[in-house]
């Protein structure tokens, strides 16, 4: 593990702890309004200041961590499950099945993902559930292609062929022998994917189509803060930093994992 | 002749090879009317230079590849490799000792899997059998807890052989099983195969480039050239009295 990866991992762990223990960490109720104390700059009582309704920005950010990370992780897990399944089926069976799946991928690729997400959210409405499902359902194509390529290679390796000659069932070969050896790139992808999904949610919030207030996400805190950017910089700076730190550290972790897992596999070989 | 385990009859196989730098694809005749047979307890050696079709023939016999025409007969009938009991009769030992074992599985798991799948062995019975198998290929019980990369090439090949034998095959195909190993280790693995053949009467198809090994190990030999079997017979006879020019050249290269 290199230093950058360790730094990324440390921040990711911090973020996850904040998300899990949000109610304990937040000094105040993230919903509590106090109009007499609106738009107060950072102070002892409110380390990151207050917003236009007098709510504690730090508490809202901590709560938003939970929402943003949940959206990011769940969306990626959905896309990973779909992508891994379709990728392994396409790669292992090949032929017509592969053709059908890969044409499906091509169709998805011709439509810009963000556009597709926007359309679906406009139709279905921007609930957390819908956002997770929609981001998840629209971003499996990369992982499907990565897994398919891995499977095409691994299924020709002697241990996979030995499994076939030993008479193991296809399912056993796919999930017991091929998938575990194709998992390194999946893990890397998942890590990058979380930051992608967090960014996607922030982008949606910017268009008013992300997680809806009063439920705070980093994206919608930043978006509502931008109206006060001249007078209350803290409303923009802290959520912006949070998004940046999360995206940056997940990407560092992903890059680190990529370097860490690849040479290891080569070393074993 | 009722002790013929395997018969391959007039096997033909072609591949479409990619032209270099986008040149047109062209047809490679990997096998042309190739026929061999193996009796119970017999070792057949397949020899011939690189690209002569040895691996292709072995893969077709083992079901890893489909022939264009011709028939593979196992115990006098076309095997149904979807049937586990027919599938286990032909097993394969690979040249690449590292990738022949799943890098994420301990040796114990590698050997346990076929025993569970085919014979439903469990717990003590399973452990007992794994131990016996390790012993039969000259490995200690300490190998069980190791991953493939913790073993030497020779040890890994022993595991590969044990795995193949675990399902009680009638025919073992060993495709250049020692060519990736150190010379000193090669002899040990060859001795192991020869001993196993003596004690269990398992039939073996042994692919090699080394004509000296053929003489010491095999009963019969098929010399391949460009997909054709150009010489086929009992080893001593072929060596004493080669008929094809190609075989003479090969043998000449060994003696000279
Ligand atoms: N999957 C494949 N696709 C295209 N061509 C192939 C394929 N497999 C084998 N061939 C070709 O078929 C011919 C026979 O190959 P094969 O591997 O059977 O030879 P071999 O005798 O085992 O050679 P070696 O001693 O190098 O292992 C070669 O020309 C090879 O390039
Ligand atoms: Mg070969």
Coordinates of C-alpha atoms and ligand atoms in Angstrom, one line a residue:
Chain A
X1 CA 0.0 0.0 0.0
X2 CA 1.4 3.4 -1.0
X3 CA 1.1 6.6 1.0
X4 CA -1.6 8.1 -1.2
X5 CA -3.7 4.9 -0.9
X6 CA -3.3 5.0 2.9
X7 CA -4.4 8.6 3.0
X8 CA -7.4 7.8 0.8
X9 CA -8.3 4.8 2.9
X10 CA -8.1 6.9 6.1
X11 CA -10.5 9.6 4.7
X12 CA -12.8 6.9 3.4
X13 CA -12.9 5.2 6.9
X14 CA -13.6 8.6 8.5
X15 CA -16.4 9.3 6.1
X16 CA -17.9 5.8 6.7
X17 CA -17.7 6.3 10.5
X18 CA -19.4 9.7 10.1
X19 CA -22.1 8.1 8.0
X20 CA -22.7 5.2 10.5
X21 CA -22.6 7.2 13.7
X22 CA -24.2 10.4 12.3
X23 CA -26.7 10.8 15.1
X24 CA -24.0 10.5 17.7
X25 CA -21.5 12.7 16.0
X26 CA -23.8 15.6 15.1
X27 CA -23.8 18.1 17.9
X28 CA -27.4 19.2 17.2
X29 CA -30.6 18.0 15.6
X30 CA -30.0 18.6 11.8
X31 CA -33.6 19.6 11.4
X32 CA -33.7 22.2 14.3
X33 CA -34.4 25.7 12.9
X34 CA -33.5 28.8 14.7
X35 CA -34.4 31.8 12.6
X36 CA -32.9 34.3 15.0
X37 CA -29.5 32.7 14.4
X38 CA -29.7 32.4 10.6
X39 CA -26.6 32.7 8.4
X40 CA -24.2 32.9 11.4
X41 CA -20.5 32.4 10.5
X42 CA -18.6 29.6 12.1
X43 CA -18.3 30.0 15.9
X44 CA -17.9 27.8 19.0
X45 CA -21.6 27.0 19.1
X46 CA -21.7 26.2 15.3
X47 CA -18.3 25.1 14.1
X48 CA -19.4 25.4 10.5
X49 CA -21.9 28.2 11.0
X50 CA -25.7 28.1 10.4
X51 CA -27.7 28.2 7.2
X52 CA -30.6 30.4 6.0
X53 CA -33.0 28.7 8.5
X54 CA -30.5 28.8 11.4
X55 CA -29.8 25.1 11.2
X56 CA -26.3 23.8 12.3
X57 CA -24.3 23.2 9.1
X58 CA -22.0 20.7 10.6
X59 CA -24.9 18.6 11.9
X60 CA -26.5 18.8 8.5
X61 CA -23.2 17.8 6.7
X62 CA -22.8 14.8 9.0
X63 CA -26.3 13.7 8.3
X64 CA -25.7 14.4 4.6
X65 CA -22.7 12.1 4.7
X66 CA -25.0 9.3 5.6
X67 CA -27.4 10.1 2.7
X68 CA -24.6 10.7 0.1
X69 CA -22.6 7.6 1.1
X70 CA -25.7 5.4 1.2
X71 CA -26.7 6.7 -2.3
X72 CA -23.2 6.1 -3.6
X73 CA -22.6 2.7 -2.1
X74 CA -26.1 1.3 -2.9
X75 CA -26.1 2.6 -6.4
X76 CA -22.7 1.1 -7.1
X77 CA -23.6 -2.3 -5.5
X78 CA -26.7 -2.5 -7.8
X79 CA -24.6 -1.7 -10.9
X80 CA -21.9 -4.1 -9.8
X81 CA -24.3 -7.0 -9.3
X82 CA -26.0 -6.4 -12.7
X83 CA -22.6 -5.7 -14.4
X84 CA -20.9 -8.7 -12.9
X85 CA -23.7 -11.1 -13.7
X86 CA -24.2 -9.9 -17.3
X87 CA -20.4 -9.7 -17.8
X88 CA -19.8 -13.3 -16.6
X89 CA -22.7 -14.7 -18.6
X90 CA -21.6 -12.9 -21.8
X91 CA -18.0 -13.9 -21.4
X92 CA -18.5 -17.5 -20.3
X93 CA -21.2 -18.5 -22.7
X94 CA -20.2 -16.4 -25.7
X95 CA -22.0 -16.7 -29.0
X96 CA -25.6 -15.5 -29.2
X97 CA -25.9 -14.7 -25.5
X98 CA -22.8 -12.6 -25.6
X99 CA -24.0 -10.8 -28.7
X100 CA -27.4 -9.9 -27.1
X101 CA -25.8 -8.7 -23.9
X102 CA -23.1 -6.7 -25.7
X103 CA -25.6 -5.1 -28.0
X104 CA -27.5 -4.1 -24.9
X105 CA -24.4 -2.4 -23.6
X106 CA -23.9 -0.6 -26.9
X107 CA -27.4 0.7 -26.8
X108 CA -26.8 2.1 -23.3
X109 CA -23.5 3.6 -24.5
X110 CA -25.2 5.6 -27.3
X111 CA -27.4 7.3 -24.7
X112 CA -25.5 9.7 -22.4
X113 CA -25.9 8.2 -18.9
X114 CA -26.6 11.6 -17.3
X115 CA -29.3 12.3 -19.8
X116 CA -30.9 9.0 -19.2
X117 CA -30.7 9.5 -15.4
X118 CA -32.3 12.9 -15.7
X119 CA -35.2 11.6 -17.9
X120 CA -35.9 8.8 -15.5
X121 CA -35.9 11.0 -12.5
X122 CA -38.1 13.5 -14.1
X123 CA -40.6 10.7 -14.8
X124 CA -40.3 8.8 -11.5
X125 CA -39.6 11.6 -9.1
X126 CA -36.4 12.3 -7.0
X127 CA -36.7 10.1 -3.9
X128 CA -33.6 8.6 -2.4
X129 CA -34.9 5.1 -3.4
X130 CA -35.4 6.2 -7.0
X131 CA -32.1 7.9 -7.3
X132 CA -30.2 4.8 -6.0
X133 CA -32.1 2.5 -8.4
X134 CA -31.8 4.8 -11.4
X135 CA -28.1 5.5 -10.9
X136 CA -27.5 1.8 -10.3
X137 CA -29.5 0.6 -13.3
X138 CA -27.8 3.0 -15.7
X139 CA -24.2 2.5 -14.8
X140 CA -23.5 -1.2 -15.1
X141 CA -22.1 -1.2 -18.6
X142 CA -18.5 -0.5 -17.7
X143 CA -18.3 -3.2 -15.1
X144 CA -20.0 -5.6 -17.5
X145 CA -17.4 -5.0 -20.1
X146 CA -14.5 -5.3 -17.6
X147 CA -15.8 -8.5 -16.2
X148 CA -16.5 -10.0 -19.6
X149 CA -13.0 -9.3 -20.7
X150 CA -11.6 -10.9 -17.6
X151 CA -13.8 -13.9 -18.0
X152 CA -12.8 -14.4 -21.7
X153 CA -9.2 -14.6 -20.5
X154 CA -9.7 -16.7 -17.4
X155 CA -12.0 -19.3 -18.9
X156 CA -9.1 -20.3 -21.2
X157 CA -6.7 -20.7 -18.3
X158 CA -5.8 -24.3 -17.4
X159 CA -7.5 -24.3 -14.0
X160 CA -10.8 -23.3 -15.6
X161 CA -10.4 -26.0 -18.2
X162 CA -9.4 -28.5 -15.6
X163 CA -12.7 -27.7 -13.8
X164 CA -14.6 -28.4 -17.0
X165 CA -12.7 -31.7 -17.6
X166 CA -13.5 -32.7 -14.0
X167 CA -17.1 -32.4 -14.9
X168 CA -18.0 -29.4 -12.6
X169 CA -21.2 -27.6 -13.3
X170 CA -21.1 -24.4 -15.3
X171 CA -22.3 -22.4 -12.3
X172 CA -19.6 -23.8 -10.1
X173 CA -16.9 -23.0 -12.7
X174 CA -18.3 -19.4 -13.2
X175 CA -18.8 -18.5 -9.6
X176 CA -16.3 -20.7 -7.8
X177 CA -13.3 -20.5 -10.2
X178 CA -13.6 -17.7 -12.6
X179 CA -15.3 -14.9 -10.7
X180 CA -13.0 -15.0 -7.6
X181 CA -10.1 -14.5 -10.0
X182 CA -11.9 -11.7 -11.9
X183 CA -12.7 -9.8 -8.7
X184 CA -9.8 -7.5 -8.3
X185 CA -10.9 -5.2 -11.1
X186 CA -14.5 -5.3 -9.8
X187 CA -13.3 -4.1 -6.4
X188 CA -11.4 -1.3 -8.0
X189 CA -14.4 -0.4 -10.1
X190 CA -16.6 -0.3 -7.1
X191 CA -14.3 2.1 -5.3
X192 CA -14.3 4.5 -8.3
X193 CA -18.0 3.9 -8.7
X194 CA -18.8 5.2 -5.3
X195 CA -17.2 8.6 -6.0
X196 CA -18.9 8.6 -9.4
X197 CA -22.3 8.0 -7.8
X198 CA -21.7 10.7 -5.2
X199 CA -20.8 13.1 -7.9
X200 CA -23.9 12.1 -9.9
X201 CA -26.1 12.8 -6.9
X202 CA -24.5 16.2 -6.4
X203 CA -25.0 17.0 -10.0
X204 CA -28.7 16.0 -9.8
X205 CA -29.1 18.1 -6.7
X206 CA -27.7 21.1 -8.5
X207 CA -30.5 20.6 -11.0
X208 CA -33.0 20.2 -8.1
X209 CA -33.4 16.5 -9.0
X210 CA -31.2 15.0 -6.3
X211 CA -32.2 14.1 -2.8
X212 CA -34.9 16.5 -1.8
X213 CA -34.8 18.9 1.2
X214 CA -35.3 18.9 4.0
X215 CA -33.4 15.6 3.9
X216 CA -29.8 16.9 3.6
X217 CA -27.3 15.5 1.1
X218 CA -23.9 17.0 0.3
X219 CA -25.3 17.9 -3.1
X220 CA -28.4 19.7 -1.9
X221 CA -26.7 21.5 1.0
X222 CA -24.2 22.9 -1.6
X223 CA -27.0 23.8 -4.0
X224 CA -29.1 25.7 -1.5
X225 CA -25.9 27.4 -0.2
X226 CA -25.0 28.8 -3.5
X227 CA -27.7 31.4 -3.3
X228 CA -25.9 32.9 -0.3
X229 CA -22.4 32.6 -1.7
X230 CA -21.7 36.4 -1.3
X231 CA -22.6 36.6 2.3
X232 CA -22.2 33.1 3.7
X233 CA -19.2 31.4 2.2
X234 CA -19.4 28.5 4.8
X235 CA -22.6 27.3 3.2
X236 CA -20.7 26.5 0.0
X237 CA -17.2 25.8 1.3
X238 CA -17.9 22.9 3.7
X239 CA -20.3 20.8 1.5
X240 CA -18.0 21.5 -1.4
X241 CA -15.0 20.3 0.5
X242 CA -16.9 17.2 1.7
X243 CA -17.8 16.2 -1.9
X244 CA -14.2 16.9 -3.0
X245 CA -12.6 15.0 -0.2
X246 CA -14.9 12.0 -0.6
X247 CA -14.5 11.8 -4.4
X248 CA -10.8 12.4 -4.2
X249 CA -10.2 9.9 -1.5
X250 CA -12.3 7.2 -3.1
X251 CA -10.4 7.7 -6.3
X252 CA -7.1 7.5 -4.5
X253 CA -8.2 4.3 -2.9
X254 CA -9.3 3.0 -6.2
X255 CA -6.0 3.8 -7.9
X256 CA -4.1 2.4 -5.0
X257 CA -6.1 -0.8 -5.1
X258 CA -5.6 -1.1 -8.8
X259 CA -1.8 -0.9 -8.4
X260 CA -1.9 -3.0 -5.3
X261 CA -4.0 -5.9 -6.7
X262 CA -2.4 -6.1 -10.2
X263 CA 1.2 -6.7 -9.3
X264 CA 0.1 -9.1 -6.6
X265 CA -1.7 -11.2 -9.2
X266 CA 1.4 -11.0 -11.4
X267 CA 3.7 -11.9 -8.6
X268 CA 1.6 -15.0 -7.8
X269 CA 1.9 -15.9 -11.5
Chain B
X1 CA -9.2 -56.6 -28.9
X2 CA -11.5 -55.7 -26.1
X3 CA -9.1 -53.8 -23.9
X4 CA -9.0 -50.7 -26.1
X5 CA -9.9 -47.8 -23.9
X6 CA -9.7 -45.0 -26.4
X7 CA -9.9 -44.8 -30.1
X8 CA -9.7 -41.6 -32.1
X9 CA -10.8 -42.2 -35.7
X10 CA -9.9 -39.9 -38.6
X11 CA -10.1 -36.7 -36.6
X12 CA -10.1 -33.5 -38.7
X13 CA -9.9 -30.0 -37.2
X14 CA -9.2 -26.6 -38.7
X15 CA -8.7 -23.2 -37.2
X16 CA -9.1 -19.8 -38.8
X17 CA -5.9 -18.0 -37.9
X18 CA -5.7 -14.2 -37.7
X19 CA -3.5 -12.7 -40.3
X20 CA -0.7 -10.5 -39.0
X21 CA -1.5 -6.8 -39.1
X22 CA -5.0 -7.2 -40.3
X23 CA -4.1 -9.5 -43.2
X24 CA -6.8 -11.9 -44.3
X25 CA -7.7 -14.8 -42.0
X26 CA -6.4 -18.1 -43.3
X27 CA -7.2 -21.7 -42.6
X28 CA -4.9 -23.9 -40.6
X29 CA -5.4 -27.6 -40.8
X30 CA -4.5 -28.6 -37.2
X31 CA -5.5 -32.2 -37.7
X32 CA -5.9 -34.2 -40.8
X33 CA -7.4 -37.7 -40.5
X34 CA -5.6 -38.4 -37.3
X35 CA -6.3 -41.8 -35.8
X36 CA -4.8 -43.3 -32.6
X37 CA -5.8 -45.9 -30.1
X38 CA -4.8 -46.6 -26.5
X39 CA -5.2 -49.9 -24.7
X40 CA -5.7 -50.4 -21.0
X41 CA -2.4 -49.7 -19.1
X42 CA -0.7 -48.4 -22.2
X43 CA 1.3 -45.2 -22.6
X44 CA 1.0 -43.5 -26.0
X45 CA 3.4 -40.8 -26.7
X46 CA 2.5 -38.0 -29.1
X47 CA 5.6 -36.3 -30.6
X48 CA 6.2 -33.8 -33.3
X49 CA 7.4 -30.3 -33.7
X50 CA 5.6 -27.2 -32.5
X51 CA 2.3 -26.7 -34.2
X52 CA 2.0 -30.2 -35.4
X53 CA -1.4 -30.7 -33.7
X54 CA -0.5 -32.7 -30.6
X55 CA -2.4 -30.4 -28.2
X56 CA -5.4 -30.1 -30.5
X57 CA -5.7 -33.9 -30.7
X58 CA -5.4 -34.2 -26.9
X59 CA -8.0 -31.4 -26.4
X60 CA -10.5 -33.1 -28.8
X61 CA -10.1 -36.4 -27.0
X62 CA -10.7 -34.8 -23.7
X63 CA -13.7 -32.8 -24.9
X64 CA -12.1 -29.4 -24.5
X65 CA -12.4 -28.8 -28.2
X66 CA -14.8 -30.1 -30.9
X67 CA -13.6 -31.9 -34.0
X68 CA -14.8 -31.0 -37.5
X69 CA -15.2 -34.7 -38.3
X70 CA -14.1 -38.0 -37.1
X71 CA -15.0 -39.8 -33.9
X72 CA -13.6 -40.2 -30.4
X73 CA -14.6 -43.5 -28.9
X74 CA -14.2 -44.2 -25.2
X75 CA -14.8 -47.8 -24.2
X76 CA -16.1 -48.3 -27.7
X77 CA -18.7 -45.7 -27.7
X78 CA -19.0 -41.9 -28.1
X79 CA -18.7 -40.5 -24.6
X80 CA -21.3 -38.3 -23.2
X81 CA -19.2 -35.8 -21.4
X82 CA -22.2 -34.2 -19.8
X83 CA -22.6 -37.4 -17.8
X84 CA -20.4 -37.1 -14.7
X85 CA -19.5 -40.8 -14.8
X86 CA -18.3 -40.7 -18.4
X87 CA -16.7 -37.2 -17.9
X88 CA -14.4 -38.3 -15.2
X89 CA -12.9 -41.2 -17.3
X90 CA -10.6 -38.8 -19.2
X91 CA -8.5 -36.3 -17.3
X92 CA -6.0 -33.7 -18.3
X93 CA -2.6 -32.6 -16.8
X94 CA -1.5 -29.2 -18.2
X95 CA 1.9 -27.9 -19.1
X96 CA 1.6 -24.6 -17.2
X97 CA 1.9 -25.7 -13.6
X98 CA 1.0 -22.3 -12.1
X99 CA -2.2 -21.7 -13.9
X100 CA -3.4 -25.3 -13.8
X101 CA -4.4 -24.6 -10.1
X102 CA -6.8 -21.9 -9.1
X103 CA -4.5 -19.3 -7.4
X104 CA -7.2 -18.5 -4.8
X105 CA -7.7 -22.1 -3.6
X106 CA -5.6 -23.9 -1.0
X107 CA -4.4 -27.3 -2.1
X108 CA -6.8 -29.0 0.3
X109 CA -9.7 -27.3 -1.5
X110 CA -8.3 -28.0 -4.9
X111 CA -8.3 -31.7 -4.1
X112 CA -11.5 -31.8 -2.1
X113 CA -13.7 -30.3 -4.8
X114 CA -13.7 -33.2 -7.3
X115 CA -14.1 -35.7 -4.4
X116 CA -17.1 -33.8 -3.1
X117 CA -18.7 -33.3 -6.5
X118 CA -18.2 -36.8 -7.8
X119 CA -18.3 -39.0 -4.7
X120 CA -20.0 -36.8 -2.1
X121 CA -17.1 -37.4 0.3
X122 CA -17.3 -35.4 3.6
X123 CA -15.2 -34.6 6.7
X124 CA -13.0 -37.4 7.9
X125 CA -13.5 -39.6 4.8
X126 CA -12.6 -36.6 2.6
X127 CA -9.5 -35.6 4.6
X128 CA -8.4 -39.2 4.7
X129 CA -8.7 -39.5 0.9
X130 CA -6.9 -36.1 0.3
X131 CA -4.1 -37.4 2.5
X132 CA -3.8 -40.6 0.6
X133 CA -3.9 -38.7 -2.7
X134 CA -1.1 -36.4 -1.6
X135 CA 0.9 -39.4 -0.5
X136 CA 0.4 -41.2 -3.8
X137 CA 2.0 -38.3 -5.7
X138 CA 4.8 -37.9 -3.2
X139 CA 3.6 -34.9 -1.3
X140 CA 3.3 -34.5 2.5
X141 CA 0.2 -33.5 4.4
X142 CA 1.7 -30.1 5.0
X143 CA 0.9 -29.2 1.3
X144 CA -2.8 -29.1 2.2
X145 CA -2.8 -25.7 3.8
X146 CA -0.6 -24.1 1.1
X147 CA -1.7 -21.9 -1.9
X148 CA -0.3 -22.8 -5.3
X149 CA 2.2 -20.0 -5.3
X150 CA 3.7 -21.4 -2.1
X151 CA 4.7 -24.6 -3.9
X152 CA 7.4 -25.3 -6.4
X153 CA 6.6 -26.1 -10.0
X154 CA 7.2 -29.7 -9.5
X155 CA 5.0 -29.8 -6.4
X156 CA 2.3 -28.0 -8.2
X157 CA 2.4 -30.5 -11.0
X158 CA 2.1 -33.3 -8.5
X159 CA -1.0 -31.6 -7.2
X160 CA -2.3 -31.4 -10.8
X161 CA -1.7 -35.1 -11.2
X162 CA -3.4 -35.9 -7.9
X163 CA -6.4 -33.8 -8.9
X164 CA -6.7 -35.6 -12.2
X165 CA -6.4 -39.0 -10.6
X166 CA -8.9 -38.2 -7.8
X167 CA -11.9 -39.0 -10.0
X168 CA -10.5 -42.4 -11.0
X169 CA -10.0 -41.8 -14.7
X170 CA -9.2 -44.5 -17.2
X171 CA -7.2 -42.2 -19.4
X172 CA -4.8 -39.5 -18.3
X173 CA -3.7 -37.0 -20.9
X174 CA -0.5 -35.2 -19.9
X175 CA 0.4 -32.4 -22.3
X176 CA 4.1 -31.6 -21.9
X177 CA 3.7 -32.0 -18.1
X178 CA 7.4 -31.5 -17.4
X179 CA 8.5 -29.0 -20.1
X180 CA 8.1 -26.0 -17.7
X181 CA 10.1 -27.7 -14.9
X182 CA 13.8 -27.8 -14.0
X183 CA 15.6 -30.8 -15.6
X184 CA 16.2 -32.5 -12.2
X185 CA 12.5 -32.2 -11.4
X186 CA 11.5 -33.4 -14.8
X187 CA 12.9 -36.9 -14.1
X188 CA 11.0 -37.1 -10.8
X189 CA 7.6 -36.3 -12.4
X190 CA 8.2 -38.7 -15.2
X191 CA 9.1 -41.4 -12.7
X192 CA 5.9 -40.6 -10.9
X193 CA 3.8 -41.0 -14.0
X194 CA 5.6 -44.2 -14.9
X195 CA 5.0 -45.6 -11.4
X196 CA 1.4 -44.6 -11.4
X197 CA 0.9 -46.4 -14.7
X198 CA 2.6 -49.5 -13.3
X199 CA 0.6 -49.7 -10.1
X200 CA -2.8 -48.5 -11.3
X201 CA -2.7 -49.6 -14.9
X202 CA -4.0 -46.2 -15.9
X203 CA -3.7 -45.5 -19.6
X204 CA -1.7 -42.3 -20.5
X205 CA -1.4 -40.1 -23.5
X206 CA 1.9 -38.3 -23.1
X207 CA 2.8 -35.3 -25.2
X208 CA 6.4 -34.4 -25.5
X209 CA 9.2 -33.0 -27.7
X210 CA 11.7 -35.2 -26.1
X211 CA 12.3 -38.5 -28.0
X212 CA 14.5 -39.9 -25.3
X213 CA 11.7 -39.7 -22.8
X214 CA 9.4 -41.4 -25.3
X215 CA 11.8 -44.4 -25.4
X216 CA 12.0 -44.7 -21.6
X217 CA 8.3 -44.1 -20.8
X218 CA 6.0 -45.0 -23.7
X219 CA 4.7 -48.2 -25.2
X220 CA 3.5 -46.8 -28.4
X221 CA 4.3 -43.6 -30.3
X222 CA 2.5 -41.4 -32.8
X223 CA 4.7 -39.0 -34.7
X224 CA 2.8 -35.9 -35.9
X225 CA 3.7 -33.5 -38.7
X226 CA 1.4 -30.7 -39.9
X227 CA -1.7 -32.3 -38.4
X228 CA -1.0 -35.8 -39.8
X229 CA 0.2 -38.8 -38.0
X230 CA 3.1 -39.8 -40.2
X231 CA 4.4 -42.7 -38.1
X232 CA 2.6 -44.8 -35.6
X233 CA 3.5 -48.0 -33.8
X234 CA 5.3 -49.7 -30.9
X235 CA 8.2 -47.5 -29.7
X236 CA 11.0 -50.0 -30.2
X237 CA 9.9 -50.8 -33.7
X238 CA 9.5 -47.2 -34.8
X239 CA 12.9 -46.3 -33.3
X240 CA 14.6 -49.3 -34.9
X241 CA 12.9 -49.0 -38.2
X242 CA 11.4 -45.6 -38.9
X243 CA 9.5 -45.5 -42.1
X244 CA 8.8 -41.8 -42.7
X245 CA 11.5 -39.4 -43.6
X246 CA 10.2 -37.0 -41.0
X247 CA 10.7 -39.6 -38.2
X248 CA 14.2 -40.3 -39.5
X249 CA 15.0 -36.7 -39.3
X250 CA 13.6 -36.4 -35.8
X251 CA 15.5 -39.5 -34.6
X252 CA 18.6 -38.3 -36.4
X253 CA 18.5 -35.1 -34.5
X254 CA 18.5 -37.0 -31.2
X255 CA 21.3 -39.3 -32.0
X256 CA 23.4 -36.6 -33.7
Ligands
LIG1 N1 -7.5 -21.9 -30.7 C1 -6.7 -21.8 -31.8 N2 -7.0 -20.9 -32.7 C2 -6.3 -20.8 -33.9 N3 -5.3 -21.7 -34.2 C3 -5.0 -22.7 -33.4 C4 -5.7 -22.8 -32.1 N4 -5.2 -23.9 -31.5 C5 -4.3 -24.4 -32.3 N5 -4.1 -23.7 -33.4 C6 -3.2 -24.0 -34.5 O1 -3.3 -25.3 -34.8 C7 -2.0 -25.9 -35.1 C8 -1.8 -27.0 -34.1 O2 -1.6 -26.5 -32.8 P1 -1.3 -27.4 -31.5 O3 -1.4 -26.5 -30.4 O4 -2.2 -28.6 -31.6 O5 0.2 -27.8 -31.8 P2 1.2 -28.6 -30.8 O6 1.7 -29.8 -31.6 O7 0.5 -28.9 -29.5 O8 2.3 -27.6 -30.7 P3 3.3 -27.3 -29.4 O9 4.4 -28.3 -29.5 O10 3.8 -25.9 -29.7 O11 2.5 -27.3 -28.2 C9 -1.1 -24.7 -35.0 O12 -0.8 -24.2 -36.2 C10 -1.8 -23.7 -34.1 O13 -1.3 -22.4 -34.4
LIG2 MG1 0.9 -28.2 -27.5

